CSV table of C-alpha atoms and ligand atoms in Angstrom, one decimal:
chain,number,residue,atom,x,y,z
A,20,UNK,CA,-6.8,-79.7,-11.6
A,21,UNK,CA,-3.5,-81.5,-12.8
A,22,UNK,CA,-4.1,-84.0,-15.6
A,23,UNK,CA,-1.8,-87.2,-16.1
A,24,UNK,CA,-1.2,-85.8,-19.6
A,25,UNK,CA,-2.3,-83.3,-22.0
A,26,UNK,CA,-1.2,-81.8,-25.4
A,27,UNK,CA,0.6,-78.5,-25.7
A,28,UNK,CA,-0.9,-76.6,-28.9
A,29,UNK,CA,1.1,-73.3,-29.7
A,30,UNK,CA,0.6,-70.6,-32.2
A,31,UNK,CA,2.7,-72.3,-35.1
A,32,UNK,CA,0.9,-75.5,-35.0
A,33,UNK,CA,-2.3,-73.4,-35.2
A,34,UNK,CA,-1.0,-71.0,-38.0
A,35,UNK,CA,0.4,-74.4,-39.8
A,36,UNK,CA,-3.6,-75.9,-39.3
A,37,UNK,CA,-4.9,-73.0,-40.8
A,38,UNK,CA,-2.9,-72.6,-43.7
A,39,UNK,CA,-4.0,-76.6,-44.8
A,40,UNK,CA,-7.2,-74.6,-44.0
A,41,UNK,CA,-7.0,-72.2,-46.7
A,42,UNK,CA,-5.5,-74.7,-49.2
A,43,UNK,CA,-6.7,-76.4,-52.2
A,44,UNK,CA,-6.5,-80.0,-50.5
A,45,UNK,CA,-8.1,-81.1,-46.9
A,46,UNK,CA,-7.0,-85.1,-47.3
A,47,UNK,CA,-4.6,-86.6,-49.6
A,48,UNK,CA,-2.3,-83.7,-50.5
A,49,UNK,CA,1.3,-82.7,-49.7
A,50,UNK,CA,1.0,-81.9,-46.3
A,51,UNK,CA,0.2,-85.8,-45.6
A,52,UNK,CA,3.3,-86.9,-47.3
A,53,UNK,CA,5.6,-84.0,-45.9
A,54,UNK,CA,4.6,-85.9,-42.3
A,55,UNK,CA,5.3,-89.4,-43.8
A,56,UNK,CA,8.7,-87.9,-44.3
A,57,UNK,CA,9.3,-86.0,-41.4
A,58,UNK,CA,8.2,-88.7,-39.2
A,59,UNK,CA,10.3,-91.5,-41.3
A,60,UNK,CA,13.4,-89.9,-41.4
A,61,UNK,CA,13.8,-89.0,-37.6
A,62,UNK,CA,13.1,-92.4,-37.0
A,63,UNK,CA,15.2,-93.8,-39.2
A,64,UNK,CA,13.0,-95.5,-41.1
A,65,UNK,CA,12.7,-95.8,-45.2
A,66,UNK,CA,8.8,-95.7,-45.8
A,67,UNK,CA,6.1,-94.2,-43.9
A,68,UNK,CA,1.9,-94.6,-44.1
A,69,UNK,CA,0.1,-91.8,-42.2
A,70,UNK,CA,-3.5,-93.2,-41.0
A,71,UNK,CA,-6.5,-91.7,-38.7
A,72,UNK,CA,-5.0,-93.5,-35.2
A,73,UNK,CA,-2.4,-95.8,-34.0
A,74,UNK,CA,-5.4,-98.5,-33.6
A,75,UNK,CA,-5.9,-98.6,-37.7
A,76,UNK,CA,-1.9,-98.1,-38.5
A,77,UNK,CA,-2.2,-101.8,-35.7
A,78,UNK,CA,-4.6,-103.1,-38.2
A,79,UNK,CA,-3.2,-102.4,-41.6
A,80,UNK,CA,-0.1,-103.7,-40.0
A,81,UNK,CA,-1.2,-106.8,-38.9
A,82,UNK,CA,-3.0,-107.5,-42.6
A,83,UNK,CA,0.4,-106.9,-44.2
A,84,UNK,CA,1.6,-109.3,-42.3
A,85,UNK,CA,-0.8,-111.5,-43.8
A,86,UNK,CA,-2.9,-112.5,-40.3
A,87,UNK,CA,-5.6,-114.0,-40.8
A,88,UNK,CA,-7.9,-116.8,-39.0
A,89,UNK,CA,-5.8,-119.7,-37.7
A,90,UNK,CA,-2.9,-117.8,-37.4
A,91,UNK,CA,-1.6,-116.4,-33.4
A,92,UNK,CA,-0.5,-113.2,-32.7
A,93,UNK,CA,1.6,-112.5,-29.1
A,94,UNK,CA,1.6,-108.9,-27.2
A,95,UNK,CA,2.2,-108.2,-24.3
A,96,UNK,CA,-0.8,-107.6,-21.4
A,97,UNK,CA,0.5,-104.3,-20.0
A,98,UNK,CA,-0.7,-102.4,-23.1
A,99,UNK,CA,-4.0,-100.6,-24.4
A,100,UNK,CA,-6.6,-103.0,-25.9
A,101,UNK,CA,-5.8,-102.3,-29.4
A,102,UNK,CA,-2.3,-103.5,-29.4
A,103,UNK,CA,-4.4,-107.5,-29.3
A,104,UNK,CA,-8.1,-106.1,-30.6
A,105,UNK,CA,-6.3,-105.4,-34.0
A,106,UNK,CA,-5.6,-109.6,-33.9
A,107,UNK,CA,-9.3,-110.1,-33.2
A,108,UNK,CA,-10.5,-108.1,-36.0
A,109,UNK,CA,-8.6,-110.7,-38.1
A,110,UNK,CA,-10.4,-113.4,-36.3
A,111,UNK,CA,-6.9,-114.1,-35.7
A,112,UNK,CA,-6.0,-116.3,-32.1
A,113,UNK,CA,-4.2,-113.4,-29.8
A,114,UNK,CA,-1.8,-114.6,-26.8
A,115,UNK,CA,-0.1,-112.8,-24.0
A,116,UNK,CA,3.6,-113.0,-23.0
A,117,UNK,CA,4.1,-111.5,-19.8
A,118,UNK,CA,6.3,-108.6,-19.2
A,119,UNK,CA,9.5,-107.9,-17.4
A,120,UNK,CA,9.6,-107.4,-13.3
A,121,UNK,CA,11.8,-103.9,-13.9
A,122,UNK,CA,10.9,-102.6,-17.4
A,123,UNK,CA,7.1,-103.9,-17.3
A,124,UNK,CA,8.1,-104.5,-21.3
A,125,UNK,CA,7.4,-108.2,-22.6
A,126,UNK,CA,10.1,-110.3,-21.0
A,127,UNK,CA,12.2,-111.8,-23.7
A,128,UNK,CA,12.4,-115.0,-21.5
A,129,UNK,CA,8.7,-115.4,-21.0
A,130,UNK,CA,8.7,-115.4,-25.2
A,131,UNK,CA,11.3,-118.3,-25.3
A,132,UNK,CA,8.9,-119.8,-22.8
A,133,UNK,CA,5.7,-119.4,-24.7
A,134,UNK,CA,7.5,-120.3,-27.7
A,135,UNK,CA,8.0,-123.7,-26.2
A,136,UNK,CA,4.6,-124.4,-25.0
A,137,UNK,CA,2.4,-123.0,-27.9
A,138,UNK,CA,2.4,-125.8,-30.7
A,139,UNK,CA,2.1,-122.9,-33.2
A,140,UNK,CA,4.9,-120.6,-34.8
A,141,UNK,CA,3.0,-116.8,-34.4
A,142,UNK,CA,2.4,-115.4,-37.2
A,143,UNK,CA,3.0,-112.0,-35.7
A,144,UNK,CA,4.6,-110.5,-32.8
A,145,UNK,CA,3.6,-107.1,-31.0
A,146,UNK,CA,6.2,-105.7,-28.4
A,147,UNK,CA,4.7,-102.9,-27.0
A,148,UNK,CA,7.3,-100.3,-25.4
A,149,UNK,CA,5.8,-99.3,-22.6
A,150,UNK,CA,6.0,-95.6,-21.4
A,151,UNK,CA,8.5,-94.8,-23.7
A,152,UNK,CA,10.9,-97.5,-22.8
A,153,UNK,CA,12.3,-99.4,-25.5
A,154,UNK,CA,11.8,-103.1,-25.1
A,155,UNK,CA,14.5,-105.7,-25.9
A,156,UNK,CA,14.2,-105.5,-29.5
A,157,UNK,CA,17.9,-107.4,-30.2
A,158,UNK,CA,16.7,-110.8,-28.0
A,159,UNK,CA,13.5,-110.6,-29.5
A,160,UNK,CA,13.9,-110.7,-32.6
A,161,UNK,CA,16.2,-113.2,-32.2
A,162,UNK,CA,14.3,-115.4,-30.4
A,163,UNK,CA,11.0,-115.0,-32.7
A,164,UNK,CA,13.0,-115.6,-35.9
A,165,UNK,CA,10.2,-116.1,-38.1
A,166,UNK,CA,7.7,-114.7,-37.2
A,167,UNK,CA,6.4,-110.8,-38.3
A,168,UNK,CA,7.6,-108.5,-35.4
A,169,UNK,CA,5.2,-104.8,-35.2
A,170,UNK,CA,6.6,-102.4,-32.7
A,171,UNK,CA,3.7,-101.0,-30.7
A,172,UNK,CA,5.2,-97.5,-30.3
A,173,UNK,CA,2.4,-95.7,-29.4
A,174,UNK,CA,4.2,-94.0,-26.4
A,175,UNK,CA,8.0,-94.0,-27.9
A,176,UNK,CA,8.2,-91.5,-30.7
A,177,UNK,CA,12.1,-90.0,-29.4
A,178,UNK,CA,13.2,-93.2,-27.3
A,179,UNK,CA,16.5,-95.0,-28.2
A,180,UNK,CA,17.5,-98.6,-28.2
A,181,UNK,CA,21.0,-99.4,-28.5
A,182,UNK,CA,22.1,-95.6,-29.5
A,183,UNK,CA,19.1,-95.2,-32.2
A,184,UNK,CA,15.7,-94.1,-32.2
A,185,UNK,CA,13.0,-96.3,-31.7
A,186,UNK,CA,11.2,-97.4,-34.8
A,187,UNK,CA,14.5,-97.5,-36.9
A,188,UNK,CA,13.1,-101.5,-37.4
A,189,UNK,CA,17.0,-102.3,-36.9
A,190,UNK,CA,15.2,-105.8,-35.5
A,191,UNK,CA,11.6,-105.1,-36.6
A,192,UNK,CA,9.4,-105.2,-39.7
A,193,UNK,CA,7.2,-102.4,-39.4
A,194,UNK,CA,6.8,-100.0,-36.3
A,195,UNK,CA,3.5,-98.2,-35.5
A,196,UNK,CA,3.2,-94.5,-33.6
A,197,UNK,CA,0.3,-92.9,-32.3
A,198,UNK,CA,-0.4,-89.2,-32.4
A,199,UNK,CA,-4.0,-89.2,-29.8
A,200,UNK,CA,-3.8,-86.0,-27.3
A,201,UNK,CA,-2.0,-87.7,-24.3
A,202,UNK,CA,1.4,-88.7,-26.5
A,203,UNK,CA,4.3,-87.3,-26.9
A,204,UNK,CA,3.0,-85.5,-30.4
A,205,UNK,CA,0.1,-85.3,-31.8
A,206,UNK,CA,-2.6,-84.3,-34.2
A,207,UNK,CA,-6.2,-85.0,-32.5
A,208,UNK,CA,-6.4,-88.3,-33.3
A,209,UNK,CA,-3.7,-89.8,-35.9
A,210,UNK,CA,-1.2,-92.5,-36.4
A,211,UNK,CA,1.6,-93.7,-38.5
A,212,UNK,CA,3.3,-97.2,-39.9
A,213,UNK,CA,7.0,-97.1,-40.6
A,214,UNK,CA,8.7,-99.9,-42.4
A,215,UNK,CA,11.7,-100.3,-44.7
A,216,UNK,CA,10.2,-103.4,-47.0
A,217,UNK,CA,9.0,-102.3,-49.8
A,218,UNK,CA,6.5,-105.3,-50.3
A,219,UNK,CA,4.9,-104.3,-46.7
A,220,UNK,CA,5.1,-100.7,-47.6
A,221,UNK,CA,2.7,-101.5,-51.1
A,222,UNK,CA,0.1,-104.0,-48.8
A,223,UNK,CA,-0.1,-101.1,-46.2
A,224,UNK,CA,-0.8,-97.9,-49.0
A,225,UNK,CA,-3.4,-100.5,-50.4
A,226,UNK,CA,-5.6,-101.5,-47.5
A,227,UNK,CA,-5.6,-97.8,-45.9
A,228,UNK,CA,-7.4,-97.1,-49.1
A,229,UNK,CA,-10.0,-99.6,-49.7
A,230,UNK,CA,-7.9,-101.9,-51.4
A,231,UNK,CA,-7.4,-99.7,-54.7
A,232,UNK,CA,-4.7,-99.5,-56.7
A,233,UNK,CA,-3.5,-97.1,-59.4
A,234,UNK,CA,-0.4,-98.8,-59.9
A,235,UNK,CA,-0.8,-100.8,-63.6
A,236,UNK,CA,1.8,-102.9,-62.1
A,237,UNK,CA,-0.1,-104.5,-59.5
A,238,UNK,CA,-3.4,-104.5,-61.8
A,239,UNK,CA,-5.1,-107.7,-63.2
A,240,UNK,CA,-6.1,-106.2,-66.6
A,241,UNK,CA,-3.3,-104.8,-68.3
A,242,UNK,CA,-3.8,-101.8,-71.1
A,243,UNK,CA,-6.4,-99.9,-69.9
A,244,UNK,CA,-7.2,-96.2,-70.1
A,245,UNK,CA,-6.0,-93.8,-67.8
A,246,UNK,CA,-9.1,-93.5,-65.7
A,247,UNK,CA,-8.6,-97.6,-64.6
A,248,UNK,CA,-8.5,-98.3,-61.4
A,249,UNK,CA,-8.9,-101.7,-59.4
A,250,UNK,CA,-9.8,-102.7,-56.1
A,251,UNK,CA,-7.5,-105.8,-56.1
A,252,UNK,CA,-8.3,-106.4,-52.3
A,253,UNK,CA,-10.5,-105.6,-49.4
A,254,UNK,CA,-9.1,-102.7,-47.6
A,255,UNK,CA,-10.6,-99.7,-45.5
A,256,UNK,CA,-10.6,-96.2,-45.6
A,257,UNK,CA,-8.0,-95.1,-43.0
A,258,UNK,CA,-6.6,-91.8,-44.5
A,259,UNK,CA,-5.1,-88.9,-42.3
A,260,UNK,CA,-7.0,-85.8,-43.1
A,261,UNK,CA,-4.2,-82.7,-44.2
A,262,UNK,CA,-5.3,-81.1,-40.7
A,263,UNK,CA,-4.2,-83.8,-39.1
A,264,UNK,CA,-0.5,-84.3,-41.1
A,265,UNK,CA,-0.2,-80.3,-40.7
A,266,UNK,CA,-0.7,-80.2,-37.0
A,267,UNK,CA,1.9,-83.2,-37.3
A,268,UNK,CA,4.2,-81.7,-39.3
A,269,UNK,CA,3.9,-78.8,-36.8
A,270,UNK,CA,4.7,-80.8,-33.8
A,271,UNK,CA,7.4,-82.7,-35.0
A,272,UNK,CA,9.2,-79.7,-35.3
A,273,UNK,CA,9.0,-79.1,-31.9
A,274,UNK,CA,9.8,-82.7,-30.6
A,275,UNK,CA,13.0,-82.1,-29.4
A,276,UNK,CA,11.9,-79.7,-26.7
A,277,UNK,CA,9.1,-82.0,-25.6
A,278,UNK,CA,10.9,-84.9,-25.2
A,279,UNK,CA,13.9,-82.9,-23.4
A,280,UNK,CA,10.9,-81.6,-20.8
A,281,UNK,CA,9.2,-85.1,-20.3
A,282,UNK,CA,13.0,-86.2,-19.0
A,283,UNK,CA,13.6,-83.4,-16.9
A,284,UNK,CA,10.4,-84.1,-15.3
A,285,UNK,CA,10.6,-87.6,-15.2
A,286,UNK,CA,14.6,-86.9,-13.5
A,287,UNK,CA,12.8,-84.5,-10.8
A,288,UNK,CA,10.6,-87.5,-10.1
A,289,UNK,CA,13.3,-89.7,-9.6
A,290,UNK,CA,15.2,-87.8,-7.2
A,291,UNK,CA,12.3,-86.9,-5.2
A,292,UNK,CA,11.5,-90.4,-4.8
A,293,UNK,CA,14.9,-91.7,-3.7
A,294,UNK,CA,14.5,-92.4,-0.3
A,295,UNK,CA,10.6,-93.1,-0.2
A,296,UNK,CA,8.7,-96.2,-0.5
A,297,UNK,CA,8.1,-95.7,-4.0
A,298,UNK,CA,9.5,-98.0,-7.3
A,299,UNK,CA,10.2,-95.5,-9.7
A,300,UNK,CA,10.3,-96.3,-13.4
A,301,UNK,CA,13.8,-98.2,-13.9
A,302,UNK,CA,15.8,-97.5,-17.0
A,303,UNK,CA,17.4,-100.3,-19.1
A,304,UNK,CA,20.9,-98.9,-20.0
A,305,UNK,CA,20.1,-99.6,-23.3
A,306,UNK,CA,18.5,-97.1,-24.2
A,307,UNK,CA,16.6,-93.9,-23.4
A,308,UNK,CA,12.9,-93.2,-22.7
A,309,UNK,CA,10.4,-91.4,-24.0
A,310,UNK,CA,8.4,-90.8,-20.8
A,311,UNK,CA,5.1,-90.5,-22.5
A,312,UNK,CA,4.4,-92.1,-18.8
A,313,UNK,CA,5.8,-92.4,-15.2
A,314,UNK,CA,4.5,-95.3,-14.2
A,315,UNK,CA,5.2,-96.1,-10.1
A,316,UNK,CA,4.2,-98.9,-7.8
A,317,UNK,CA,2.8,-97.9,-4.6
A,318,UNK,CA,1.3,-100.0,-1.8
A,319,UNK,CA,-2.7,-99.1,-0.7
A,320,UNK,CA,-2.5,-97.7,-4.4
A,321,UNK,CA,-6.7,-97.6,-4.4
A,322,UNK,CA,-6.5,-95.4,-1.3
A,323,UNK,CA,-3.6,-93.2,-2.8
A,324,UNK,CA,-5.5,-93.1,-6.5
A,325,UNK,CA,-8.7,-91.9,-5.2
A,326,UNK,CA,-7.3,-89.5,-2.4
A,327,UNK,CA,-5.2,-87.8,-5.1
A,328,UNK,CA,-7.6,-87.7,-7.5
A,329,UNK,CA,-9.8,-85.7,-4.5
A,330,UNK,CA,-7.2,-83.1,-4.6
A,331,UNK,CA,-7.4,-82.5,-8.4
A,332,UNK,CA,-4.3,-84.6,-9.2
A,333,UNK,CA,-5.4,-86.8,-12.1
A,334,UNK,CA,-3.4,-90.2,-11.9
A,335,UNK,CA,-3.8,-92.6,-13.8
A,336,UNK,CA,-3.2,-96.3,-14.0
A,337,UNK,CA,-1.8,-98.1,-17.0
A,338,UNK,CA,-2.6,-100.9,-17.6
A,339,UNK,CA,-5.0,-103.5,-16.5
A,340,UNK,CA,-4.1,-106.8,-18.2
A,341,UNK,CA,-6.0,-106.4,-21.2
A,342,UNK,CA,-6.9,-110.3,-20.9
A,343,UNK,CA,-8.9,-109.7,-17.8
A,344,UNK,CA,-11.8,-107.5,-19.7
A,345,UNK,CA,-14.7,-108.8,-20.0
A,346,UNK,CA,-14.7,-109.4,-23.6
A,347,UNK,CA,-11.1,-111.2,-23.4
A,348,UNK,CA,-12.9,-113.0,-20.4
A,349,UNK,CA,-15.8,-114.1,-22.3
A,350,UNK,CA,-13.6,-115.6,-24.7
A,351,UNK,CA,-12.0,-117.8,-22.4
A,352,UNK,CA,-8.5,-116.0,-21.0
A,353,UNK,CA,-8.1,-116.8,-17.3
A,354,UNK,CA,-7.2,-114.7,-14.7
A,355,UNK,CA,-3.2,-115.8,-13.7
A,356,UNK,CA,-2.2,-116.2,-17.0
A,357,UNK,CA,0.6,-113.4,-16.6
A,358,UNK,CA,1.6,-113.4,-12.8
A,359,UNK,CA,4.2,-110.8,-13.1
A,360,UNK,CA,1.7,-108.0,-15.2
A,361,UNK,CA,-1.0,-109.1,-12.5
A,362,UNK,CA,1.1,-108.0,-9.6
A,363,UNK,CA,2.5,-104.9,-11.6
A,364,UNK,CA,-1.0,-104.0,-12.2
A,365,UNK,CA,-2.5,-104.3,-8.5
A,366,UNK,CA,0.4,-101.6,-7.5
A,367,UNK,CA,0.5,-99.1,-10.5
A,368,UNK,CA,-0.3,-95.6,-10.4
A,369,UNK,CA,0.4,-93.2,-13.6
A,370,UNK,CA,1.6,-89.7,-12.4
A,371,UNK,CA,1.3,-86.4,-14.3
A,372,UNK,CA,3.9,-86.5,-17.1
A,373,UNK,CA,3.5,-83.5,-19.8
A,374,UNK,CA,5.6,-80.8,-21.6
A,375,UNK,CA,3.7,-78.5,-19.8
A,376,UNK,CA,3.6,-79.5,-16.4
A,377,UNK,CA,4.8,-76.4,-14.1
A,378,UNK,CA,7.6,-77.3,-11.6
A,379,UNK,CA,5.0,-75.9,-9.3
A,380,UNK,CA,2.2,-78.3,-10.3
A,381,UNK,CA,5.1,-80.9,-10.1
A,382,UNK,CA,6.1,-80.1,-6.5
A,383,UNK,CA,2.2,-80.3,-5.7
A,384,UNK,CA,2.0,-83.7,-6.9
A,385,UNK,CA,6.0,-85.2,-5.3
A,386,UNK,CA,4.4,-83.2,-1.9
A,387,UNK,CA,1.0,-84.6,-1.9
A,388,UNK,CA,1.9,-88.1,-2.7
A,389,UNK,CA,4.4,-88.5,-0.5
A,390,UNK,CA,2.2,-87.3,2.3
A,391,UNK,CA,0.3,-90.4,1.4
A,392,UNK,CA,2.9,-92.7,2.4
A,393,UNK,CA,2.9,-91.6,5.7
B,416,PLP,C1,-2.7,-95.1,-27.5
B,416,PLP,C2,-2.3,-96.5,-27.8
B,416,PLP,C3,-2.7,-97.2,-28.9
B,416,PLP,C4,-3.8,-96.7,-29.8
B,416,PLP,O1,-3.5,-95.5,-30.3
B,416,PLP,P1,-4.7,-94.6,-31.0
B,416,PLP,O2,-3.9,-93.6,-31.8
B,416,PLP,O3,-5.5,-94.0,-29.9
B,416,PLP,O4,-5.5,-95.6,-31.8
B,416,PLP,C5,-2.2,-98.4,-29.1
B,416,PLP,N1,-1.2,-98.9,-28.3
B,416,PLP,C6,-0.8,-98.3,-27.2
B,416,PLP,C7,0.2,-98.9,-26.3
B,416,PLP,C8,-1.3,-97.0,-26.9
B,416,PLP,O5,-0.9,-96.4,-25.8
């Protein structure tokens, strides 16, 4: 068997787990805020909120921004469902901007579209970088100028954009990562906001933790003992355990080397590919991917999926518009609403991409699905 993805655990991270172990503090100690750090200042960013997954860091994101029913937030279909359930929790209205025919990111011209056919300013924008690719953050922003922009970076912890790292919010308010199994680090399940406002940075500490405040400046009643504390809004309990921060603080030690393997393997793809009837990932010159995924487009791509899937190869298939589930059906999205993600998505196929993929288990895959073709 040869998964899609898969973590790669090694005797530090496990020594680093069991220290937290052994320590006075499982949740909200040191460890959580030495991984706030670590992951904030490779990024580039100033403040950092450590939370359970990438699908609660979405949420607390979006309620900084202040969305709320009556307000729109835009993504981008070729995503996982959180990137627009996080808008639905809000009983926010969610939209989709279709994405770009080469990168498969939102297409910066489809925004300026939308933008002229919506009657509404969005409240919030979600560009999602998809497989590790950064999208066009510069056009973006400048084309949504007011309106909250949330990276989705879920698969780009280690990408670039315009010579720095993805999540330094250069044209961005706050940027979200996500630490499941299948990413490029991780700790089980866990997620993390970056921003460099202050003011977001506050809204974001306060509804991971039930809306509670021990800061007198923020309080109502002034002068009261030291035990006071105030629940000032209604937030949620969305802490990262110190397990979690430790395996993270663990792995992003080691991030260097996994991103450096993902690109050698996604290069090997590449050339293997050259002269097949296979689109391989493109790569905008502007920046440098992650590869959490190599995404291709094959024809007969059922036939391929299931026969490779017979031999033990796990593709995968990211993403399915997430407007034409069910539930976004019952609501009323139509299919055709994104042509471009539509015919993406009826030709994508997700091939193993992981640090520990074996050139081996590598040829196996380039050999088996090229027999395919024929
Ligand atoms: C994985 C993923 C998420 C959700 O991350 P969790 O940590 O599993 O909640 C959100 N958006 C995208 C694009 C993802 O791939």
């Amino acid at each position: 068997m040869i998964p899609y993805a898969r973590q790669d655990v090694n005797e530090d991270d496990i020594n680093k787990v069991i220290k937290v172990l052994r320590s006075d503090f499982l949740t909200q100690g040191d460890v959580t805020v030495e991984f706030e750090k670590a992951v904030a200042s490779y990024v580039g960013a100033k403040y950092a909120v450590a939370v359970c997954n990438a699908t609660q860091g979405l949420h607390i994101a979006v309620m900084a921004a202040g969305l709320n029913e009556g307000d729109l937030l835009l993504t981008s279909p070729n995503t996982f469902v959180a990137s627009s359930n996080v808008g639905l929790y809000q009983n926010a209205e969610v939209d989709f901007v279709d994405i770009d025919e080469k990168t498969y990111n939102m297409s910066p011209s489809a925004l300026k579209d939308k933008l002229k056919t919506i009657k509404k300013t969005p409240k919030v924008i979600i560009p999602v970088h998809f497989a590790g690719q950064s999208c066009d953050m510069k056009e973006i922003r400048q084309i949504a100028k007011d309106s909250i922009i949330i990276e989705d970076c879920a698969h780009a912890i280690g990408g670039e954009y315009m010579g720095k790292k993805i999540g330094c919010l250069e044209y961005s308010d706050m940027a979200v990562f996500s630490f499941h199994p299948v990413k490029i680090i991780t700790t089980g399940e866990g997620g993390m906001v970056v921003t460099n406002n202050k003011e977001l940075y506050e809204k974001l500490i306060l509804f991971r933790s039930h809306g509670i405040t021990r800061n007198k400046d923020l309080m109502n009643n002034k002068d009261m003992p030291a035990w006071y504390y105030e629940q000032i809004s209604l937030g949620y309990n969305y802490r990262m355990t110190e397990i979690q921060a430790g395996l993270g603080v663990s792995q992003m030690k080691r991030i260097e080397e996994f991103l450096i393997r993902r690109r050698e393997i996604a290069k090997k793809y590449d050339e293997a590919f050259k002269n097949h009837d296979i689109i391989t990932p493109y790569q905008d010159e502007k920046g440098i991917s992650a590869y959490h995924l190599y995404p291709v487009q094959v024809n007969n791509r059922d036939r391929i999926f299931n026969n490779l899937r017979n031999k033990g190869i796990l593709v995968n298939l990211h993403y399915i518009p997430v407007y034409l589930q069910p539930h976004y059906q019952n609501i009323g999205f139509k299919q055709g609403l994104c042509p471009v993600a539509e015919s993406y998505y009826e030709k994508a196929l997700s091939l193993p991409m992981f640090y520990s993929l074996t050139n081996e288990n590598q040829d196996i895959v380039i050999e088996s699905l090229i027999k395919e073709l024929k």
